[in-house]
Amino acid sequence: MMPSENHSHFSASCSSVTEEARAKINLALHVTGQRSDGYHLLDMLVTFAGHGDRLSFAPSQTDAFTLSGRFAVTLAGDGGTNLVLKARDLLREAVGALAFPVRIHLEKNLPIASGIGGGSADAAAALRGLMRLWGATLPKETLAALALKLGADVPMCLESRPLIARGIGEKIEPTPDLPALAMVLANPLKGVSTPDVFRRLTTKNNPALALPRTGDWIAAIAAARNDLEPLARQLVPEIGEISALLQASGALMTRMSGSGATCFGIFASMSAAEEAAATLHGERPDWYFQATETVSGGA
């Protein structure tokens, strides 16, 4: 999709561009089948947190990539950074002569391998930011195909707004009536291997996502599922513990996002979410807790 105004802030001279790489929250994830190539078919209700990573882009003599932020150290010298660079290279190939050398800085605020699409959000932000910096335009379909090449979650992150995604994640339908939600993201800072979780799936053909349009979104989300959560809990028992902590802090409902280990608790208000995050951080300073508000579908 074409980058939208509310994601980018840049000077009139376009000497640099900043992009937010918002955390992707799977409010629901139903595994509904498996393709012959091994990819699982999913029905997902997805929203995006106000909180996330941040990327900045500036013209440079030669390509450069730098890191900062709480979780930068886990990426240093690791292949995890490559999705941003892969996005740069794929887009450069697509736009040709417009693509001058660029310095990219990634402020890594989200935990790694945590089920909230950090790497995919970074790749999507790289596509949006570089389109801006290079003054490039591509047909929507071309950009969406580029995003899908980078990973099944990247087209969703390119949208960065509430949506339902089906197939392997490429069939996207916006949900404009999904409201902003006050939330605490919580992670025990243990990575969960997505392939390991999927390997444990015994039932691939689960009931599809059906959202009753009652207007009560909390009840609708609570009635849905994350089919990967029981399996991830077997691999990382702390997921159960962190979910119980969120519940005890007054969350209206809790669930794991994606393949884990990040869980979210939805709270009645931002002040309740902030209070819960502060209390939980006091109890478990070695874990990750972040109060955030998700973007609304109508934004």
C-alpha positions as a Markdown table, in Angstrom:
| # | Residue | x | y | z |
|---|---|---|---|---|
| 1 | Met | 0.0 | 0.0 | 0.0 |
| 2 | Met | 1.1 | 3.6 | -0.5 |
| 3 | Pro | 2.6 | 5.1 | 2.7 |
| 4 | Ser | 0.1 | 7.3 | 4.5 |
| 5 | Glu | 0.8 | 10.8 | 5.9 |
| 6 | Asn | 0.2 | 9.8 | 9.5 |
| 7 | His | 3.2 | 7.4 | 9.4 |
| 8 | Ser | 5.9 | 9.8 | 8.2 |
| 9 | His | 7.4 | 13.1 | 9.5 |
| 10 | Phe | 10.1 | 14.7 | 7.3 |
| 11 | Ser | 11.5 | 18.1 | 6.6 |
| 12 | Ala | 10.5 | 20.1 | 3.6 |
| 13 | Ser | 13.9 | 19.5 | 2.1 |
| 14 | Cys | 13.3 | 15.7 | 2.6 |
| 15 | Ser | 16.8 | 15.5 | 4.0 |
| 16 | Ser | 15.6 | 12.8 | 6.4 |
| 17 | Val | 12.5 | 10.7 | 6.9 |
| 18 | Thr | 11.3 | 9.0 | 10.1 |
| 19 | Glu | 8.9 | 6.0 | 10.2 |
| 20 | Glu | 7.2 | 4.4 | 13.1 |
| 21 | Ala | 7.3 | 0.5 | 13.0 |
| 22 | Arg | 4.3 | -0.2 | 15.2 |
| 23 | Ala | 3.9 | -3.5 | 17.1 |
| 24 | Lys | 1.5 | -5.8 | 15.4 |
| 25 | Ile | -1.0 | -7.4 | 17.8 |
| 26 | Asn | -2.8 | -10.6 | 16.9 |
| 27 | Leu | -6.1 | -10.2 | 18.7 |
| 28 | Ala | -7.1 | -13.5 | 17.3 |
| 29 | Leu | -5.3 | -16.2 | 15.3 |
| 30 | His | -7.1 | -19.2 | 13.9 |
| 31 | Val | -5.3 | -21.9 | 12.0 |
| 32 | Thr | -7.7 | -23.1 | 9.4 |
| 33 | Gly | -5.6 | -25.3 | 7.1 |
| 34 | Gln | -2.3 | -26.0 | 5.4 |
| 35 | Arg | -1.2 | -25.4 | 1.8 |
| 36 | Ser | 0.7 | -28.1 | -0.2 |
| 37 | Asp | 3.9 | -26.0 | 0.2 |
| 38 | Gly | 3.7 | -26.3 | 4.0 |
| 39 | Tyr | 2.4 | -22.7 | 4.7 |
| 40 | His | -0.4 | -22.7 | 7.2 |
| 41 | Leu | -3.7 | -21.0 | 6.4 |
| 42 | Leu | -4.7 | -18.5 | 9.0 |
| 43 | Asp | -7.6 | -16.2 | 9.9 |
| 44 | Met | -6.2 | -13.3 | 12.0 |
| 45 | Leu | -7.7 | -10.2 | 13.6 |
| 46 | Val | -4.9 | -7.7 | 13.8 |
| 47 | Thr | -4.4 | -4.3 | 15.3 |
| 48 | Phe | -1.3 | -2.1 | 15.8 |
| 49 | Ala | 0.1 | -0.5 | 18.9 |
| 50 | Gly | 1.1 | 3.1 | 19.2 |
| 51 | His | 4.3 | 1.8 | 20.6 |
| 52 | Gly | 7.0 | 0.2 | 18.4 |
| 53 | Asp | 10.4 | 0.5 | 16.8 |
| 54 | Arg | 11.4 | 3.7 | 14.9 |
| 55 | Leu | 13.5 | 4.0 | 11.8 |
| 56 | Ser | 15.1 | 7.0 | 10.3 |
| 57 | Phe | 16.5 | 7.4 | 6.8 |
| 58 | Ala | 18.9 | 10.0 | 5.4 |
| 59 | Pro | 21.0 | 10.4 | 2.2 |
| 60 | Ser | 24.5 | 9.2 | 2.6 |
| 61 | Gln | 27.8 | 8.8 | 0.6 |
| 62 | Thr | 27.5 | 5.0 | 1.0 |
| 63 | Asp | 24.8 | 2.7 | 2.5 |
| 64 | Ala | 25.0 | 2.5 | 6.3 |
| 65 | Phe | 22.9 | 0.8 | 9.0 |
| 66 | Thr | 23.1 | 1.6 | 12.7 |
| 67 | Leu | 21.1 | 0.4 | 15.8 |
| 68 | Ser | 20.1 | 1.8 | 19.2 |
| 69 | Gly | 17.4 | 1.1 | 21.7 |
| 70 | Arg | 16.7 | -1.3 | 24.5 |
| 71 | Phe | 16.8 | -4.5 | 22.3 |
| 72 | Ala | 19.5 | -3.3 | 19.9 |
| 73 | Val | 22.1 | -5.5 | 21.5 |
| 74 | Thr | 20.1 | -8.7 | 20.7 |
| 75 | Leu | 20.2 | -7.7 | 17.0 |
| 76 | Ala | 23.9 | -6.6 | 16.7 |
| 77 | Gly | 25.7 | -8.9 | 14.4 |
| 78 | Asp | 22.5 | -11.0 | 14.0 |
| 79 | Gly | 20.6 | -11.9 | 10.9 |
| 80 | Gly | 17.5 | -10.3 | 12.4 |
| 81 | Thr | 18.6 | -6.9 | 11.1 |
| 82 | Asn | 18.6 | -8.3 | 7.5 |
| 83 | Leu | 14.9 | -7.8 | 6.9 |
| 84 | Val | 15.4 | -4.0 | 6.8 |
| 85 | Leu | 18.4 | -4.3 | 4.5 |
| 86 | Lys | 16.6 | -6.9 | 2.4 |
| 87 | Ala | 13.6 | -4.4 | 2.1 |
| 88 | Arg | 16.1 | -1.7 | 1.1 |
| 89 | Asp | 17.7 | -3.9 | -1.6 |
| 90 | Leu | 14.4 | -5.2 | -3.0 |
| 91 | Leu | 12.9 | -1.7 | -3.2 |
| 92 | Arg | 16.1 | -0.3 | -4.8 |
| 93 | Glu | 15.9 | -3.0 | -7.5 |
| 94 | Ala | 12.3 | -2.0 | -8.1 |
| 95 | Val | 12.8 | 1.8 | -8.3 |
| 96 | Gly | 16.2 | 1.8 | -10.1 |
| 97 | Ala | 18.0 | 5.1 | -10.6 |
| 98 | Leu | 16.0 | 7.0 | -8.0 |
| 99 | Ala | 17.6 | 4.9 | -5.2 |
| 100 | Phe | 20.7 | 6.8 | -3.9 |
| 101 | Pro | 22.8 | 5.5 | -1.0 |
| 102 | Val | 21.1 | 5.8 | 2.4 |
| 103 | Arg | 21.9 | 5.7 | 6.1 |
| 104 | Ile | 19.3 | 3.8 | 8.0 |
| 105 | His | 19.0 | 3.9 | 11.8 |
| 106 | Leu | 16.8 | 1.5 | 13.7 |
| 107 | Glu | 15.8 | 2.3 | 17.2 |
| 108 | Lys | 14.9 | -1.2 | 18.5 |
| 109 | Asn | 12.3 | -0.9 | 21.3 |
| 110 | Leu | 10.4 | -4.1 | 20.8 |
| 111 | Pro | 11.6 | -7.5 | 22.0 |
| 112 | Ile | 13.0 | -9.9 | 19.4 |
| 113 | Ala | 11.1 | -13.1 | 18.3 |
| 114 | Ser | 8.2 | -12.1 | 20.4 |
| 115 | Gly | 5.0 | -12.5 | 18.2 |
| 116 | Ile | 4.4 | -8.8 | 17.7 |
| 117 | Gly | 5.9 | -8.5 | 14.2 |
| 118 | Gly | 8.9 | -6.5 | 15.2 |
| 119 | Gly | 11.1 | -7.5 | 12.2 |
| 120 | Ser | 8.1 | -7.4 | 9.8 |
| 121 | Ala | 7.1 | -3.9 | 11.0 |
| 122 | Asp | 10.7 | -2.8 | 10.6 |
| 123 | Ala | 10.8 | -4.1 | 7.0 |
| 124 | Ala | 7.4 | -2.4 | 6.2 |
| 125 | Ala | 8.6 | 0.9 | 7.7 |
| 126 | Ala | 11.8 | 0.6 | 5.6 |
| 127 | Leu | 9.6 | 0.3 | 2.5 |
| 128 | Arg | 7.5 | 3.3 | 3.5 |
| 129 | Gly | 10.4 | 5.4 | 4.5 |
| 130 | Leu | 12.6 | 4.8 | 1.5 |
| 131 | Met | 9.7 | 5.4 | -0.9 |
| 132 | Arg | 9.4 | 8.8 | 0.8 |
| 133 | Leu | 13.2 | 9.5 | 0.8 |
| 134 | Trp | 13.7 | 8.4 | -2.8 |
| 135 | Gly | 10.5 | 10.2 | -4.0 |
| 136 | Ala | 9.5 | 6.9 | -5.6 |
| 137 | Thr | 6.0 | 5.7 | -6.5 |
| 138 | Leu | 5.0 | 2.1 | -7.2 |
| 139 | Pro | 1.6 | 0.6 | -8.0 |
| 140 | Lys | -0.1 | -0.7 | -4.8 |
| 141 | Glu | 0.0 | -4.3 | -6.1 |
| 142 | Thr | 3.8 | -4.1 | -6.8 |
| 143 | Leu | 4.5 | -2.8 | -3.3 |
| 144 | Ala | 2.3 | -5.4 | -1.7 |
| 145 | Ala | 4.1 | -8.1 | -3.7 |
| 146 | Leu | 7.4 | -6.8 | -2.6 |
| 147 | Ala | 6.2 | -6.8 | 1.0 |
| 148 | Leu | 5.0 | -10.4 | 0.7 |
| 149 | Lys | 8.5 | -11.4 | -0.6 |
| 150 | Leu | 9.9 | -10.2 | 2.6 |
| 151 | Gly | 7.5 | -12.2 | 4.8 |
| 152 | Ala | 3.9 | -13.1 | 5.3 |
| 153 | Asp | 3.4 | -10.5 | 8.0 |
| 154 | Val | 5.0 | -7.6 | 6.1 |
| 155 | Pro | 1.9 | -6.7 | 3.9 |
| 156 | Met | -0.1 | -6.3 | 7.2 |
| 157 | Cys | 2.6 | -4.2 | 8.7 |
| 158 | Leu | 2.6 | -2.0 | 5.6 |
| 159 | Glu | -1.0 | -1.2 | 6.3 |
| 160 | Ser | -0.4 | -0.6 | 10.0 |
| 161 | Arg | -4.1 | -0.3 | 10.8 |
| 162 | Pro | -6.8 | -2.7 | 12.2 |
| 163 | Leu | -7.5 | -5.5 | 9.7 |
| 164 | Ile | -8.5 | -9.1 | 9.1 |
| 165 | Ala | -5.9 | -11.1 | 7.3 |
| 166 | Arg | -6.5 | -14.5 | 5.7 |
| 167 | Gly | -4.6 | -17.0 | 3.6 |
| 168 | Ile | -1.0 | -16.9 | 4.7 |
| 169 | Gly | -1.6 | -13.2 | 5.7 |
| 170 | Glu | -1.8 | -11.7 | 2.2 |
| 171 | Lys | -5.6 | -11.4 | 1.9 |
| 172 | Ile | -6.3 | -8.2 | 3.8 |
| 173 | Glu | -9.6 | -6.6 | 4.7 |
| 174 | Pro | -9.6 | -3.4 | 6.8 |
| 175 | Thr | -11.8 | -3.3 | 9.9 |
| 176 | Pro | -12.7 | 0.4 | 10.2 |
| 177 | Asp | -15.1 | -0.2 | 13.2 |
| 178 | Leu | -12.4 | -1.7 | 15.5 |
| 179 | Pro | -11.8 | 1.0 | 18.2 |
| 180 | Ala | -8.6 | 2.0 | 19.9 |
| 181 | Leu | -7.8 | -0.3 | 22.8 |
| 182 | Ala | -5.9 | 0.4 | 26.0 |
| 183 | Met | -3.5 | -2.4 | 26.4 |
| 184 | Val | -0.4 | -3.8 | 28.3 |
| 185 | Leu | 2.1 | -5.8 | 26.3 |
| 186 | Ala | 4.0 | -8.3 | 28.4 |
| 187 | Asn | 6.8 | -10.6 | 27.5 |
| 188 | Pro | 9.1 | -12.8 | 29.7 |
| 189 | Leu | 12.0 | -12.0 | 27.4 |
| 190 | Lys | 12.2 | -15.6 | 26.2 |
| 191 | Gly | 12.1 | -16.1 | 22.4 |
| 192 | Val | 9.7 | -18.6 | 21.0 |
| 193 | Ser | 10.6 | -20.3 | 17.7 |
| 194 | Thr | 7.6 | -19.9 | 15.3 |
| 195 | Pro | 8.5 | -23.1 | 13.4 |
| 196 | Asp | 8.7 | -25.0 | 16.7 |
| 197 | Val | 5.2 | -23.8 | 17.7 |
| 198 | Phe | 3.7 | -24.7 | 14.3 |
| 199 | Arg | 5.4 | -28.1 | 14.3 |
| 200 | Arg | 3.4 | -29.0 | 17.5 |
| 201 | Leu | 0.1 | -28.3 | 15.7 |
| 202 | Thr | -1.9 | -31.5 | 15.5 |
| 203 | Thr | -5.2 | -30.0 | 14.3 |
| 204 | Lys | -4.7 | -27.8 | 11.2 |
| 205 | Asn | -8.4 | -27.4 | 10.2 |
| 206 | Asn | -9.9 | -25.4 | 13.0 |
| 207 | Pro | -13.1 | -23.3 | 12.8 |
| 208 | Ala | -12.6 | -20.0 | 10.9 |
| 209 | Leu | -12.7 | -16.6 | 12.5 |
| 210 | Ala | -16.3 | -15.3 | 12.8 |
| 211 | Leu | -16.8 | -11.9 | 14.4 |
| 212 | Pro | -20.3 | -11.2 | 15.7 |
| 213 | Arg | -21.0 | -7.6 | 14.8 |
| 214 | Thr | -22.6 | -6.8 | 18.2 |
| 215 | Gly | -20.5 | -3.6 | 18.7 |
| 216 | Asp | -19.0 | -5.3 | 21.8 |
| 217 | Trp | -15.5 | -5.8 | 20.5 |
| 218 | Ile | -14.1 | -7.1 | 23.8 |
| 219 | Ala | -16.7 | -9.9 | 23.9 |
| 220 | Ala | -16.1 | -10.6 | 20.2 |
| 221 | Ile | -12.3 | -10.8 | 20.7 |
| 222 | Ala | -12.7 | -12.9 | 23.9 |
| 223 | Ala | -14.9 | -15.4 | 21.9 |
| 224 | Ala | -12.1 | -15.9 | 19.3 |
| 225 | Arg | -8.9 | -17.8 | 19.9 |
| 226 | Asn | -5.2 | -18.0 | 19.3 |
| 227 | Asp | -4.7 | -21.6 | 18.2 |
| 228 | Leu | -0.9 | -21.3 | 18.9 |
| 229 | Glu | -1.1 | -20.3 | 22.5 |
| 230 | Pro | -1.5 | -23.7 | 24.2 |
| 231 | Leu | 1.5 | -25.0 | 22.1 |
| 232 | Ala | 3.7 | -22.0 | 23.0 |
| 233 | Arg | 2.8 | -22.4 | 26.7 |
| 234 | Gln | 4.3 | -25.9 | 26.5 |
| 235 | Leu | 7.5 | -24.4 | 25.2 |
| 236 | Val | 7.6 | -21.4 | 27.5 |
| 237 | Pro | 5.6 | -21.9 | 30.7 |
| 238 | Glu | 6.2 | -18.3 | 31.6 |
| 239 | Ile | 3.5 | -17.4 | 29.1 |
| 240 | Gly | 0.9 | -18.8 | 31.4 |
| 241 | Glu | 2.4 | -16.9 | 34.3 |
| 242 | Ile | 2.5 | -13.6 | 32.5 |
| 243 | Ser | -1.1 | -14.1 | 31.4 |
| 244 | Ala | -2.2 | -14.7 | 35.0 |
| 245 | Leu | -0.3 | -11.6 | 36.1 |
| 246 | Leu | -2.2 | -9.4 | 33.5 |
| 247 | Gln | -5.5 | -11.0 | 34.6 |
| 248 | Ala | -4.8 | -10.3 | 38.3 |
| 249 | Ser | -3.9 | -6.6 | 37.3 |
| 250 | Gly | -7.5 | -6.0 | 36.2 |
| 251 | Ala | -7.3 | -6.9 | 32.4 |
| 252 | Leu | -10.7 | -7.3 | 30.8 |
| 253 | Met | -9.2 | -10.1 | 28.8 |
| 254 | Thr | -5.7 | -11.5 | 28.0 |
| 255 | Arg | -4.3 | -13.5 | 25.1 |
| 256 | Met | -1.0 | -14.3 | 23.5 |
| 257 | Ser | -0.1 | -12.5 | 20.3 |
| 258 | Gly | 1.1 | -14.4 | 17.2 |
| 259 | Ser | 3.4 | -17.4 | 18.1 |
| 260 | Gly | 4.4 | -15.7 | 21.4 |
| 261 | Ala | 5.8 | -15.1 | 23.8 |
| 262 | Thr | 4.2 | -11.6 | 24.1 |
| 263 | Cys | 0.8 | -11.5 | 25.7 |
| 264 | Phe | -1.6 | -8.6 | 25.9 |
| 265 | Gly | -4.1 | -7.5 | 28.4 |
| 266 | Ile | -6.9 | -5.2 | 27.3 |
| 267 | Phe | -7.8 | -2.6 | 30.0 |
| 268 | Ala | -10.8 | -0.4 | 30.5 |
| 269 | Ser | -8.7 | 2.8 | 30.2 |
| 270 | Met | -5.2 | 4.0 | 29.4 |
| 271 | Ser | -4.7 | 5.1 | 33.1 |
| 272 | Ala | -5.6 | 1.5 | 34.2 |
| 273 | Ala | -3.2 | 0.1 | 31.7 |
| 274 | Glu | -0.3 | 2.4 | 32.7 |
| 275 | Glu | -0.9 | 1.7 | 36.4 |
| 276 | Ala | -0.9 | -2.1 | 35.7 |
| 277 | Ala | 2.3 | -1.9 | 33.6 |
| 278 | Ala | 4.1 | 0.1 | 36.4 |
| 279 | Thr | 3.0 | -2.3 | 39.1 |
| 280 | Leu | 4.0 | -5.4 | 37.0 |
| 281 | His | 7.4 | -3.8 | 36.1 |
| 282 | Gly | 7.9 | -3.4 | 39.9 |
| 283 | Glu | 7.1 | -7.0 | 40.5 |
| 284 | Arg | 9.1 | -8.4 | 37.6 |
| 285 | Pro | 11.8 | -5.8 | 36.5 |
| 286 | Asp | 13.5 | -8.5 | 34.4 |
| 287 | Trp | 10.4 | -8.9 | 32.1 |
| 288 | Tyr | 9.0 | -6.5 | 29.5 |
| 289 | Phe | 5.8 | -4.5 | 30.2 |
| 290 | Gln | 4.6 | -1.7 | 28.0 |
| 291 | Ala | 1.3 | 0.2 | 28.3 |
| 292 | Thr | 0.1 | 1.3 | 24.9 |
| 293 | Glu | -3.0 | 2.3 | 23.0 |
| 294 | Thr | -3.8 | 0.7 | 19.7 |
| 295 | Val | -4.7 | 2.7 | 16.6 |
| 296 | Ser | -8.4 | 2.8 | 15.8 |
| 297 | Gly | -9.8 | 1.5 | 12.6 |
| 298 | Gly | -11.3 | 4.8 | 11.7 |
| 299 | Ala | -8.0 | 6.7 | 12.2 |
